[in-house]
XYZ file of N, CA and C in Angstrom:
300
model
N -79.559 -46.290 69.172
C -80.164 -45.355 68.261
C -79.126 -44.866 67.281
N -79.499 -44.728 66.045
C -78.587 -44.260 65.006
C -78.422 -42.751 65.069
N -77.259 -42.308 64.667
C -76.991 -40.874 64.583
C -77.885 -40.266 63.516
N -78.430 -39.099 63.784
C -79.216 -38.388 62.788
C -80.671 -38.815 62.715
N -81.063 -39.831 63.470
C -82.463 -40.271 63.447
C -83.282 -39.383 64.376
N -84.465 -39.052 63.955
C -85.355 -38.261 64.803
C -85.959 -39.157 65.868
N -86.120 -38.604 67.047
C -86.758 -39.361 68.115
C -88.207 -38.920 68.224
N -89.101 -39.818 68.608
C -90.504 -39.429 68.745
C -90.670 -38.418 69.870
N -91.607 -37.548 69.718
C -91.888 -36.534 70.719
C -92.483 -37.186 71.957
N -92.044 -36.728 73.115
C -92.600 -37.246 74.364
C -94.017 -36.751 74.585
N -94.412 -35.710 73.842
C -95.748 -35.154 74.028
C -96.801 -35.861 73.173
N -96.380 -36.815 72.340
C -97.331 -37.524 71.494
C -98.200 -38.432 72.354
N -99.504 -38.253 72.252
C -100.435 -39.079 73.030
C -101.095 -40.088 72.116
N -101.200 -41.301 72.579
C -101.852 -42.368 71.826
C -103.231 -42.575 72.434
N -104.293 -42.557 71.612
C -105.639 -42.781 72.155
C -105.734 -44.120 72.870
N -106.535 -44.154 73.926
C -106.701 -45.375 74.726
C -107.130 -46.558 73.880
N -107.973 -46.316 72.880
C -108.490 -47.413 72.065
C -107.426 -48.031 71.174
N -106.296 -47.335 70.984
C -105.231 -47.845 70.123
C -104.211 -48.634 70.929
N -104.105 -48.343 72.217
C -103.140 -49.024 73.071
C -103.541 -50.488 73.215
N -102.583 -51.382 72.983
C -102.869 -52.815 73.082
C -103.079 -53.190 74.545
N -104.186 -53.803 74.833
C -104.441 -54.262 76.191
C -103.955 -55.699 76.309
N -103.874 -56.165 77.531
C -103.413 -57.530 77.770
C -104.622 -58.455 77.783
N -105.098 -58.784 76.592
C -106.251 -59.672 76.495
C -105.823 -61.103 76.769
N -106.771 -61.904 77.202
C -106.498 -63.307 77.495
C -107.398 -64.173 76.618
N -106.870 -64.675 75.491
C -107.696 -65.496 74.601
C -108.143 -66.809 75.243
N -107.513 -67.190 76.353
C -107.875 -68.434 77.028
C -108.847 -68.226 78.189
N -109.340 -67.002 78.366
C -110.315 -66.745 79.432
C -111.552 -67.612 79.190
N -112.150 -68.071 80.262
C -113.295 -68.980 80.175
C -114.394 -68.417 79.278
N -114.720 -67.156 79.427
C -115.788 -66.551 78.638
C -115.489 -66.493 77.158
N -114.216 -66.417 76.808
C -113.827 -66.366 75.394
C -113.839 -67.754 74.760
N -113.676 -68.788 75.556
C -113.664 -70.160 75.034
C -115.045 -70.790 74.990
N -115.993 -70.217 75.722
C -117.344 -70.768 75.822
C -118.136 -70.517 74.545
N -118.951 -71.490 74.145
C -119.849 -71.356 72.997
C -121.174 -70.834 73.547
N -121.479 -69.562 73.286
C -122.617 -68.879 73.886
C -123.839 -68.846 72.979
N -125.006 -68.935 73.594
C -126.264 -68.623 72.920
C -126.444 -67.108 73.050
N -126.894 -66.472 71.995
C -127.068 -65.016 71.982
C -127.926 -64.540 73.157
N -129.050 -65.171 73.366
C -129.968 -64.757 74.432
C -129.407 -65.017 75.821
N -128.722 -66.122 75.976
C -128.161 -66.472 77.284
C -127.081 -65.487 77.704
N -126.220 -65.115 76.784
C -125.140 -64.169 77.081
C -125.724 -62.845 77.574
N -126.729 -62.353 76.884
C -127.381 -61.096 77.291
C -128.067 -61.241 78.643
N -128.783 -62.334 78.836
C -129.523 -62.538 80.083
C -128.594 -62.648 81.293
N -127.474 -63.310 81.125
C -126.551 -63.513 82.247
C -125.821 -62.232 82.621
N -125.341 -61.473 81.646
C -124.431 -60.363 81.947
C -125.080 -58.989 82.034
N -126.324 -58.824 81.608
C -126.990 -57.527 81.779
C -127.117 -57.246 83.275
N -126.743 -56.043 83.680
C -126.777 -55.558 85.070
C -125.690 -56.146 85.969
N -124.755 -56.911 85.411
C -123.642 -57.439 86.209
C -122.571 -56.358 86.373
N -121.785 -56.484 87.428
C -120.649 -55.593 87.661
C -119.596 -55.834 86.583
N -118.891 -54.791 86.191
C -117.842 -54.934 85.179
C -116.683 -55.785 85.698
N -116.510 -55.851 87.005
C -115.472 -56.721 87.556
C -115.772 -58.183 87.229
N -117.050 -58.541 87.173
C -117.441 -59.902 86.791
C -117.069 -60.166 85.338
N -117.336 -59.203 84.468
C -116.979 -59.338 83.047
C -115.469 -59.531 82.913
N -114.688 -58.758 83.661
C -113.226 -58.897 83.611
C -112.777 -60.281 84.061
N -113.399 -60.808 85.099
C -113.025 -62.135 85.597
C -113.334 -63.225 84.575
N -114.461 -63.105 83.885
C -114.904 -64.153 82.963
C -114.264 -64.029 81.582
N -114.139 -62.806 81.065
C -113.667 -62.591 79.691
C -112.255 -62.015 79.605
N -111.713 -61.528 80.714
C -110.418 -60.866 80.681
C -110.570 -59.446 80.151
N -109.449 -58.801 79.891
C -109.465 -57.440 79.357
C -110.096 -57.442 77.968
N -110.842 -56.394 77.629
C -111.446 -56.326 76.291
C -110.395 -56.096 75.220
N -110.729 -56.438 73.991
C -109.834 -56.171 72.868
C -109.752 -54.676 72.594
N -110.842 -53.986 72.911
C -110.891 -52.554 72.655
C -111.903 -51.911 73.594
N -111.599 -50.679 74.010
C -112.549 -49.882 74.790
C -112.821 -48.609 74.005
N -114.078 -48.365 73.717
C -114.498 -47.140 73.042
C -115.483 -46.427 73.956
N -114.991 -45.476 74.704
C -115.845 -44.783 75.665
C -116.383 -45.759 76.689
N -117.696 -45.880 76.752
C -118.350 -46.777 77.711
C -118.618 -48.167 77.143
N -118.017 -48.497 76.010
C -118.248 -49.790 75.366
C -116.981 -50.637 75.392
N -117.109 -51.849 75.911
C -116.006 -52.810 75.906
C -116.278 -53.798 74.786
N -115.284 -54.026 73.927
C -115.462 -54.870 72.747
C -114.577 -56.114 72.844
N -115.200 -57.267 72.653
C -114.505 -58.554 72.651
C -114.682 -59.194 71.283
N -113.566 -59.518 70.634
C -113.585 -60.148 69.310
C -113.259 -61.635 69.423
N -113.460 -62.341 68.336
C -113.164 -63.781 68.248
C -113.954 -64.592 69.272
N -115.182 -64.161 69.504
C -116.064 -64.868 70.426
C -116.824 -65.948 69.664
N -117.483 -66.827 70.408
C -118.266 -67.920 69.817
C -119.708 -67.770 70.289
N -120.513 -67.088 69.474
C -121.903 -66.821 69.839
C -122.794 -67.246 68.681
N -123.930 -67.860 68.995
C -124.873 -68.233 67.944
C -126.286 -67.843 68.355
N -127.114 -67.650 67.361
C -128.529 -67.343 67.575
C -129.310 -68.610 67.247
N -129.886 -69.291 68.244
C -130.593 -70.545 67.977
C -131.822 -70.364 67.082
N -132.389 -69.169 67.057
C -133.580 -68.926 66.231
C -133.243 -68.893 64.746
N -132.057 -68.370 64.407
C -131.683 -68.228 62.994
C -130.536 -69.136 62.581
N -129.800 -69.648 63.575
C -128.626 -70.456 63.275
C -127.404 -69.626 62.921
N -127.533 -68.308 62.985
C -126.425 -67.416 62.621
C -125.365 -67.389 63.718
N -124.091 -67.309 63.295
C -122.964 -67.243 64.224
C -122.426 -65.820 64.268
N -121.951 -65.433 65.450
C -121.404 -64.093 65.669
C -120.025 -64.204 66.298
N -119.195 -63.171 66.094
C -117.824 -63.199 66.597
C -117.479 -62.025 67.516
N -118.354 -61.017 67.593
C -118.051 -59.831 68.391
C -119.143 -59.599 69.428
N -118.702 -59.334 70.661
C -119.620 -59.005 71.748
C -119.222 -57.638 72.289
N -120.212 -56.774 72.462
C -119.974 -55.443 73.005
C -120.778 -55.281 74.289
N -120.088 -54.851 75.347
C -120.740 -54.573 76.621
C -120.793 -53.055 76.787
N -121.991 -52.493 76.788
C -122.171 -51.070 77.042
C -122.286 -50.907 78.550
N -121.453 -50.044 79.122
C -121.388 -49.913 80.568
C -121.972 -48.589 81.046
N -122.442 -48.618 82.282
C -122.891 -47.397 82.943
C -122.727 -47.614 84.435
N -121.992 -46.721 85.070
C -121.749 -46.792 86.517
C -121.181 -48.149 86.917
N -120.180 -48.613 86.159
C -119.471 -49.870 86.454
C -120.345 -51.116 86.367
N -121.473 -51.024 85.650
C -122.333 -52.186 85.412
C -122.628 -52.305 83.927
N -122.991 -53.516 83.511
C -123.365 -53.755 82.116
C -124.787 -53.243 81.910
N -124.931 -52.282 81.018
C -126.243 -51.732 80.689
C -126.894 -52.535 79.567
N -126.065 -52.953 78.582
C -126.577 -53.635 77.401
C -125.495 -54.539 76.827
N -125.887 -55.700 76.330
C -124.971 -56.611 75.640
C -125.411 -56.664 74.183
N -124.485 -56.308 73.280
C -124.781 -56.358 71.847
C -123.915 -57.421 71.194
N -124.520 -58.184 70.314
C -123.831 -59.258 69.601
C -123.734 -58.850 68.141
N -122.545 -58.966 67.569
C -122.342 -58.580 66.160
C -121.526 -59.628 65.442
């Protein structure tokens, strides 16, 4: 450390959503090409431990929502592709899967 430089305060708190998690871009769930409906059907009501095993740590956690980016999801009805999956949790289970 240089002389005269200020040191950061030990009392500074960083919000959980800003802290970098140890995501695994090679997790099976992140490499899979998902159908929008299939992803929702499979993971709704599943334990969050299952989501962790398949997708790894989320890119971001916002309250009860786990966010995964750089995903490969498509809607067969419209042909549209999506890159973000959000798992809304309640009591350690997936309540809702949103595709964006």
